[in-house]
Amino acid sequence: MSAPEDSDRLVQGTSNDAAISRESAARLGYIADPFIQHFVRHPQRRAPLINRGTFTRFQGVQKTLRQFLRYTSQNQQQHQTQNQVVILGSGLDTSYFLLAKDNIRAKRYFEIDFAEINAKKAATIYKKPDMRRLLPADTKVAAGGCELHSEEYCLLSGDLRLFAQDIVPRLLEHGFDTSAPTLFVSECVLIYLDPQHSDSIIDWITESVANAAILTYEQILPSDRFGQMMIENLRARGLELRGLMAYPSLESTRDRFLSRGWVSAAAIDLSDYHKKAIPQSELSRLARIEFLDEWEEFSLLAKHYAFTLAHTTHSKSFASIKLI
Ligand SMILES: C[S@@+](CC[C@H](N)C(=O)[O-])C[C@H]1O[C@@H](n2cnc3c(N)ncnc32)[C@H](O)[C@@H]1O
């Protein structure tokens, strides 16, 4: 059994794995992300089925972010837009810059991760002119290089296990508005926390943010052969999917929100998302990039990842945000 600080370090390392996969998909042309290359020192070409999975995951997250920002902005034309995005465990995610490049901005956009990861992220953003020029003009480096602060974009360092005690006061200090429409995103993050910690983040949102949506993308199905192999492979690297047994299926990830008073929740696995949400024109484009003949393997792998989208509000603009 590794010491707690060792296991934190190993979990932090998963941000590099995510970046390597994303860089592989970007370099081959599956996805358009000109920024991810800046975070990957030793690029690796991933197998076709991993690239296809990365593409599908990327589509789901980017589409939801863009839908949320579009619908919540349209709804507030008369007033100034107040929408907020909070990326939990943001790692080396480049979404803020992809949106800014297309001139899509939230009123406030927060990214939260451990200081060790954020130090690397902030330094890279400052070193790369194509990223730095997209930062708001009032951006300041803070916390010894581990944070970036501006009115619109904040990269904050902290431990999500101390959400109510530590992260929430920092969010509020930097302008988080509990009455504003807010999208929370967890892309392979809550699954690494003990359910008591991830549930307490969700409970805080339920109680405190009246107009909230959350998109999670996490592993499911621990009990079949592939699920066991997935757990064993991660365990061999000292990584534990702590939330997997508590929320092992599509139904349980959805009911997690409904049982806590969220007004709507829907879940879909990556295999079905690939079948139902990716247009034929995109599938033809992908087929020209790289031949994928391991459809059974892809489907098996993709059945073990799920998107869940839930809302705390009946508001029309939130109801328009859909996974498929
Ligand atoms: C698999 S990576 C995903 C990163 C990013 N969401 C993405 O999809 O590229 C998991 C991230 O969650 C962060 N994380 C895990 N537990 C955390 C905690 N207790 N506090 C802050 N960040 C945490 C890790 O540091 C890591 O960056």
Coordinates of C-alpha atoms and ligand atoms in Angstrom, one line a residue:
M1 CA 0.0 0.0 0.0
S2 CA 1.5 3.4 -1.0
A3 CA 1.5 6.4 1.3
P4 CA -1.3 8.9 0.7
E5 CA 1.1 11.5 -0.8
D6 CA 2.5 8.8 -3.2
S7 CA -1.0 7.9 -4.4
D8 CA -1.8 11.6 -5.0
R9 CA 1.3 11.9 -7.1
L10 CA 0.2 8.9 -9.1
V11 CA -3.2 10.3 -9.6
Q12 CA -1.7 13.6 -10.8
G13 CA 0.3 11.6 -13.3
T14 CA -2.9 10.6 -15.1
S15 CA -3.2 14.1 -16.4
N16 CA -0.1 13.3 -18.6
D17 CA -1.8 10.1 -19.9
A18 CA -4.9 12.1 -20.9
A19 CA -2.7 14.7 -22.6
I20 CA -0.6 12.1 -24.5
S21 CA -3.8 10.5 -25.8
R22 CA -5.2 13.9 -26.8
E23 CA -2.0 14.9 -28.5
S24 CA -2.0 11.6 -30.5
A25 CA -5.6 12.2 -31.7
A26 CA -4.8 15.9 -32.5
R27 CA -1.6 15.1 -34.4
L28 CA -3.4 12.6 -36.6
G29 CA -6.3 15.0 -37.3
Y30 CA -9.1 13.3 -35.3
I31 CA -9.6 16.4 -33.2
A32 CA -8.6 20.1 -33.6
D33 CA -6.5 21.0 -30.6
P34 CA -3.5 23.1 -31.5
F35 CA -2.6 23.6 -27.8
I36 CA -2.2 20.1 -26.4
Q37 CA 1.2 19.6 -28.2
H38 CA 2.6 22.2 -25.8
F39 CA 2.0 19.9 -22.8
V40 CA 3.5 16.7 -24.2
R41 CA 7.2 16.3 -24.3
H42 CA 7.3 12.7 -25.6
P43 CA 4.5 12.2 -28.0
Q44 CA 3.2 8.7 -28.6
R45 CA 1.0 7.4 -31.3
R46 CA -1.9 5.6 -29.6
A47 CA -3.7 2.6 -31.2
P48 CA -6.6 3.4 -33.6
L49 CA -9.2 2.3 -31.0
I50 CA -7.8 4.6 -28.3
N51 CA -7.7 7.5 -30.8
R52 CA -11.3 6.8 -31.7
G53 CA -12.2 6.8 -28.0
T54 CA -10.3 10.0 -27.4
F55 CA -12.1 11.6 -30.3
T56 CA -15.5 10.5 -29.0
R57 CA -14.8 11.7 -25.4
F58 CA -13.6 15.0 -26.8
Q59 CA -16.7 15.5 -28.9
G60 CA -19.0 14.9 -25.9
V61 CA -17.2 17.3 -23.6
Q62 CA -16.7 20.1 -26.2
K63 CA -20.3 19.8 -27.5
T64 CA -21.7 20.1 -24.0
L65 CA -19.4 23.1 -23.1
R66 CA -20.4 24.9 -26.3
Q67 CA -24.1 24.2 -25.9
F68 CA -24.1 25.4 -22.3
L69 CA -22.3 28.6 -23.2
R70 CA -24.5 29.2 -26.2
Y71 CA -27.9 28.6 -24.5
T72 CA -27.0 30.4 -21.3
S73 CA -25.8 33.4 -23.2
Q74 CA -28.8 33.6 -25.5
N75 CA -31.1 33.5 -22.5
Q76 CA -29.5 36.6 -21.0
Q77 CA -29.3 38.9 -24.0
Q78 CA -30.9 41.7 -22.1
H79 CA -28.5 41.5 -19.2
Q80 CA -24.9 40.8 -19.1
T81 CA -24.1 37.1 -19.5
Q82 CA -23.4 35.6 -16.1
N83 CA -22.6 32.0 -16.9
Q84 CA -19.8 30.0 -15.2
V85 CA -17.8 26.9 -16.0
V86 CA -16.0 24.9 -13.3
I87 CA -13.6 22.2 -14.5
L88 CA -13.0 19.8 -11.6
G89 CA -9.5 18.2 -11.9
S90 CA -8.7 20.1 -15.0
G91 CA -5.2 18.6 -15.5
L92 CA -3.7 19.7 -18.8
D93 CA -7.1 20.2 -20.4
T94 CA -7.1 22.9 -23.1
S95 CA -10.8 23.6 -23.4
Y96 CA -10.6 27.1 -22.1
F97 CA -8.2 28.0 -24.9
L98 CA -10.1 26.1 -27.6
L99 CA -13.3 28.1 -26.7
A100 CA -11.4 31.4 -26.4
K101 CA -9.8 30.8 -29.9
D102 CA -13.3 30.7 -31.3
N103 CA -14.3 33.8 -29.3
I104 CA -16.6 31.8 -26.9
R105 CA -16.2 33.0 -23.4
A106 CA -18.0 32.4 -20.1
K107 CA -18.4 35.2 -17.7
R108 CA -16.2 33.1 -15.3
Y109 CA -14.2 30.0 -16.0
F110 CA -12.5 28.1 -13.2
E111 CA -10.1 25.2 -13.5
I112 CA -9.1 23.3 -10.3
D113 CA -6.3 20.8 -9.8
F114 CA -3.4 20.1 -7.5
A115 CA -0.7 22.8 -7.3
E116 CA 1.9 20.4 -8.9
I117 CA -0.1 20.1 -12.1
N118 CA -1.2 23.8 -12.2
A119 CA 2.4 25.0 -11.9
K120 CA 3.3 23.1 -15.1
K121 CA 0.2 24.3 -16.8
A122 CA 0.6 28.0 -15.9
A123 CA 4.3 27.9 -16.9
T124 CA 3.5 26.4 -20.3
I125 CA 0.6 28.8 -21.0
Y126 CA 3.0 31.7 -20.4
K127 CA 5.8 30.3 -22.5
K128 CA 3.5 29.7 -25.5
P129 CA 2.5 32.8 -27.3
D130 CA -0.6 31.2 -29.0
M131 CA -1.9 30.4 -25.5
R132 CA -0.8 33.4 -23.7
R133 CA -2.4 35.8 -26.1
L134 CA -5.8 34.2 -25.3
L135 CA -5.5 35.0 -21.6
P136 CA -7.6 37.9 -20.4
A137 CA -5.6 41.1 -20.2
D138 CA -5.9 41.3 -16.4
T139 CA -4.4 37.9 -15.8
K140 CA -1.9 37.7 -12.9
V141 CA 0.3 34.8 -11.9
A142 CA -0.3 33.9 -8.2
A143 CA 0.5 31.4 -5.5
G144 CA 4.1 31.1 -6.5
G145 CA 3.3 30.2 -10.1
C146 CA 0.6 27.6 -9.2
E147 CA -2.4 29.8 -10.0
L148 CA -3.6 32.3 -12.6
H149 CA -6.2 34.9 -11.6
S150 CA -8.3 37.1 -13.7
E151 CA -11.9 38.3 -13.6
E152 CA -12.8 35.8 -16.3
Y153 CA -10.4 32.9 -16.0
C154 CA -8.9 31.4 -12.8
L155 CA -6.6 28.4 -12.5
L156 CA -6.9 27.5 -8.8
S157 CA -4.9 24.9 -6.8
G158 CA -6.3 22.7 -4.1
D159 CA -7.5 19.3 -3.1
L160 CA -11.0 18.4 -4.2
R161 CA -11.4 16.2 -1.1
L162 CA -11.5 19.5 0.8
F163 CA -14.2 21.0 -1.5
A164 CA -16.5 22.8 1.0
Q165 CA -13.7 23.8 3.4
D166 CA -11.0 24.9 1.0
I167 CA -12.1 25.1 -2.7
V168 CA -15.5 26.8 -2.2
P169 CA -14.1 29.8 -0.3
R170 CA -11.5 30.2 -3.0
L171 CA -14.1 30.1 -5.7
L172 CA -16.2 32.7 -3.9
E173 CA -13.1 34.9 -3.3
H174 CA -12.6 34.9 -7.1
G175 CA -16.1 35.9 -8.1
F176 CA -18.0 32.6 -8.2
D177 CA -21.7 33.5 -8.1
T178 CA -24.0 30.8 -6.6
S179 CA -27.0 32.2 -8.4
A180 CA -25.4 32.2 -11.9
P181 CA -26.0 29.3 -14.4
T182 CA -23.0 27.0 -13.9
L183 CA -21.7 24.0 -15.7
F184 CA -19.4 21.7 -13.7
V185 CA -17.3 19.2 -15.6
S186 CA -15.5 16.1 -14.3
E187 CA -13.6 14.2 -16.9
C188 CA -12.1 11.1 -15.2
V189 CA -11.7 12.9 -11.9
L190 CA -14.6 12.1 -9.4
I191 CA -13.9 8.4 -10.0
Y192 CA -10.4 8.8 -8.3
L193 CA -12.0 10.2 -5.1
D194 CA -13.6 8.2 -2.3
P195 CA -17.4 8.4 -2.9
Q196 CA -17.8 10.3 0.4
H197 CA -15.7 13.1 -1.1
S198 CA -17.2 13.1 -4.6
D199 CA -20.7 12.9 -3.1
S200 CA -20.0 15.8 -0.9
I201 CA -19.0 17.9 -3.9
I202 CA -22.3 17.0 -5.6
D203 CA -24.2 17.7 -2.3
W204 CA -22.7 21.1 -2.1
I205 CA -23.7 21.9 -5.7
T206 CA -27.3 20.6 -5.0
E207 CA -27.6 22.8 -1.9
S208 CA -25.8 25.9 -3.1
V209 CA -26.1 26.3 -6.9
A210 CA -29.8 26.6 -8.0
N211 CA -28.9 26.7 -11.8
A212 CA -26.3 24.0 -12.1
A213 CA -25.5 21.3 -14.7
I214 CA -22.8 18.7 -14.4
L215 CA -21.2 16.6 -17.1
T216 CA -19.2 13.6 -15.8
Y217 CA -17.2 11.2 -18.0
E218 CA -16.1 8.3 -15.8
Q219 CA -15.4 4.5 -16.0
I220 CA -18.3 2.0 -15.3
L221 CA -18.8 -1.8 -15.3
P222 CA -16.2 -3.0 -12.9
S223 CA -17.4 -6.6 -12.7
D224 CA -17.1 -8.1 -16.2
R225 CA -13.8 -9.4 -17.6
F226 CA -12.8 -6.2 -19.3
G227 CA -13.8 -4.1 -16.2
Q228 CA -11.6 -6.4 -14.0
M229 CA -8.7 -6.0 -16.4
M230 CA -9.1 -2.2 -16.4
I231 CA -9.0 -2.2 -12.6
E232 CA -6.0 -4.5 -12.5
N233 CA -4.0 -2.5 -15.1
L234 CA -4.6 0.7 -13.1
R235 CA -3.8 -1.0 -9.8
A236 CA -0.5 -2.3 -11.2
R237 CA 0.3 1.4 -11.6
G238 CA -0.8 2.2 -8.1
L239 CA -4.1 3.8 -9.2
E240 CA -7.4 3.1 -7.6
L241 CA -10.8 3.9 -9.2
R242 CA -12.3 4.6 -5.7
G243 CA -15.7 5.6 -7.0
L244 CA -16.3 2.7 -9.3
M245 CA -17.9 0.2 -6.9
A246 CA -20.3 2.8 -5.6
Y247 CA -21.5 3.9 -9.1
P248 CA -20.8 0.9 -11.3
S249 CA -23.5 1.3 -14.0
L250 CA -25.3 3.8 -16.2
E251 CA -28.3 3.5 -14.0
S252 CA -26.4 4.2 -10.8
T253 CA -24.5 7.2 -12.2
R254 CA -27.8 8.7 -13.3
D255 CA -29.6 7.8 -10.0
R256 CA -26.7 9.3 -8.1
F257 CA -28.1 12.7 -9.1
L258 CA -31.8 12.0 -9.2
S259 CA -31.7 10.6 -5.6
R260 CA -30.0 13.9 -4.5
G261 CA -32.8 16.1 -5.8
W262 CA -31.4 17.0 -9.2
V263 CA -34.3 17.5 -11.6
S264 CA -33.0 15.6 -14.5
A265 CA -30.1 13.2 -15.3
A266 CA -29.2 11.1 -18.4
A267 CA -26.4 8.7 -18.9
I268 CA -25.0 7.1 -22.1
D269 CA -21.9 4.9 -22.6
L270 CA -19.2 5.9 -25.1
S271 CA -20.1 3.1 -27.4
D272 CA -23.7 4.3 -27.8
Y273 CA -22.6 7.9 -27.9
H274 CA -20.3 7.0 -30.8
K275 CA -23.2 5.3 -32.6
K276 CA -25.8 7.9 -32.0
A277 CA -24.1 11.3 -31.7
I278 CA -21.3 11.2 -34.3
P279 CA -22.6 12.2 -37.8
Q280 CA -21.9 10.0 -40.7
S281 CA -19.8 12.7 -42.4
E282 CA -17.5 12.6 -39.3
L283 CA -17.3 8.8 -39.3
S284 CA -16.3 8.9 -43.0
R285 CA -13.6 11.5 -42.2
L286 CA -12.2 9.4 -39.4
A287 CA -12.1 6.3 -41.6
R288 CA -9.9 8.2 -44.0
I289 CA -7.5 9.1 -41.1
E290 CA -6.9 5.6 -39.9
F291 CA -8.4 2.2 -40.5
L292 CA -10.2 0.7 -37.5
D293 CA -11.0 -2.9 -37.9
E294 CA -11.2 -3.8 -34.2
W295 CA -14.9 -2.8 -33.8
E296 CA -15.6 -5.5 -31.2
E297 CA -12.7 -4.3 -29.1
F298 CA -13.7 -0.7 -29.5
S299 CA -17.3 -1.4 -28.4
L300 CA -16.1 -3.4 -25.4
L301 CA -13.7 -0.7 -24.3
A302 CA -16.2 2.1 -25.0
K303 CA -19.0 0.3 -23.0
H304 CA -16.8 0.9 -19.9
Y305 CA -16.9 4.7 -20.1
A306 CA -20.0 6.8 -19.5
F307 CA -21.2 10.4 -19.9
T308 CA -23.7 11.6 -17.4
L309 CA -25.4 15.0 -17.7
A310 CA -27.6 16.2 -14.9
H311 CA -29.3 19.5 -14.0
T312 CA -30.5 21.1 -10.8
T313 CA -33.0 23.3 -12.6
H314 CA -36.1 23.2 -14.9
S315 CA -34.9 26.3 -16.8
K316 CA -35.4 26.1 -20.5
S317 CA -31.9 26.9 -21.5
F318 CA -30.6 24.0 -19.4
A319 CA -33.2 21.6 -20.9
S320 CA -31.8 22.5 -24.3
I321 CA -28.4 21.1 -23.4
K322 CA -28.4 17.5 -24.5
L323 CA -25.9 14.6 -24.7
I324 CA -27.4 13.4 -28.0
Ligands
LIG1 C1 -7.3 11.5 -15.6 S1 -6.8 13.2 -15.2 C2 -7.9 14.1 -16.1 C3 -7.5 15.5 -16.4 C4 -8.5 16.3 -17.2 N1 -9.8 16.3 -16.6 C5 -8.6 15.7 -18.6 O1 -9.6 15.0 -18.9 O2 -7.6 15.9 -19.4 C6 -7.3 13.4 -13.5 C7 -7.0 14.7 -12.9 O3 -7.7 14.9 -11.7 C8 -6.9 15.5 -10.7 N2 -7.3 15.2 -9.4 C9 -7.5 13.9 -8.9 N3 -7.8 14.0 -7.6 C10 -7.7 15.3 -7.2 C11 -7.9 16.0 -6.0 N4 -8.2 15.3 -4.9 N5 -7.8 17.3 -6.0 C12 -7.5 18.0 -7.2 N6 -7.3 17.4 -8.3 C13 -7.4 16.0 -8.4 C14 -5.5 14.9 -11.1 O4 -4.4 15.7 -10.6 C15 -5.5 14.9 -12.6 O5 -5.1 16.1 -13.2

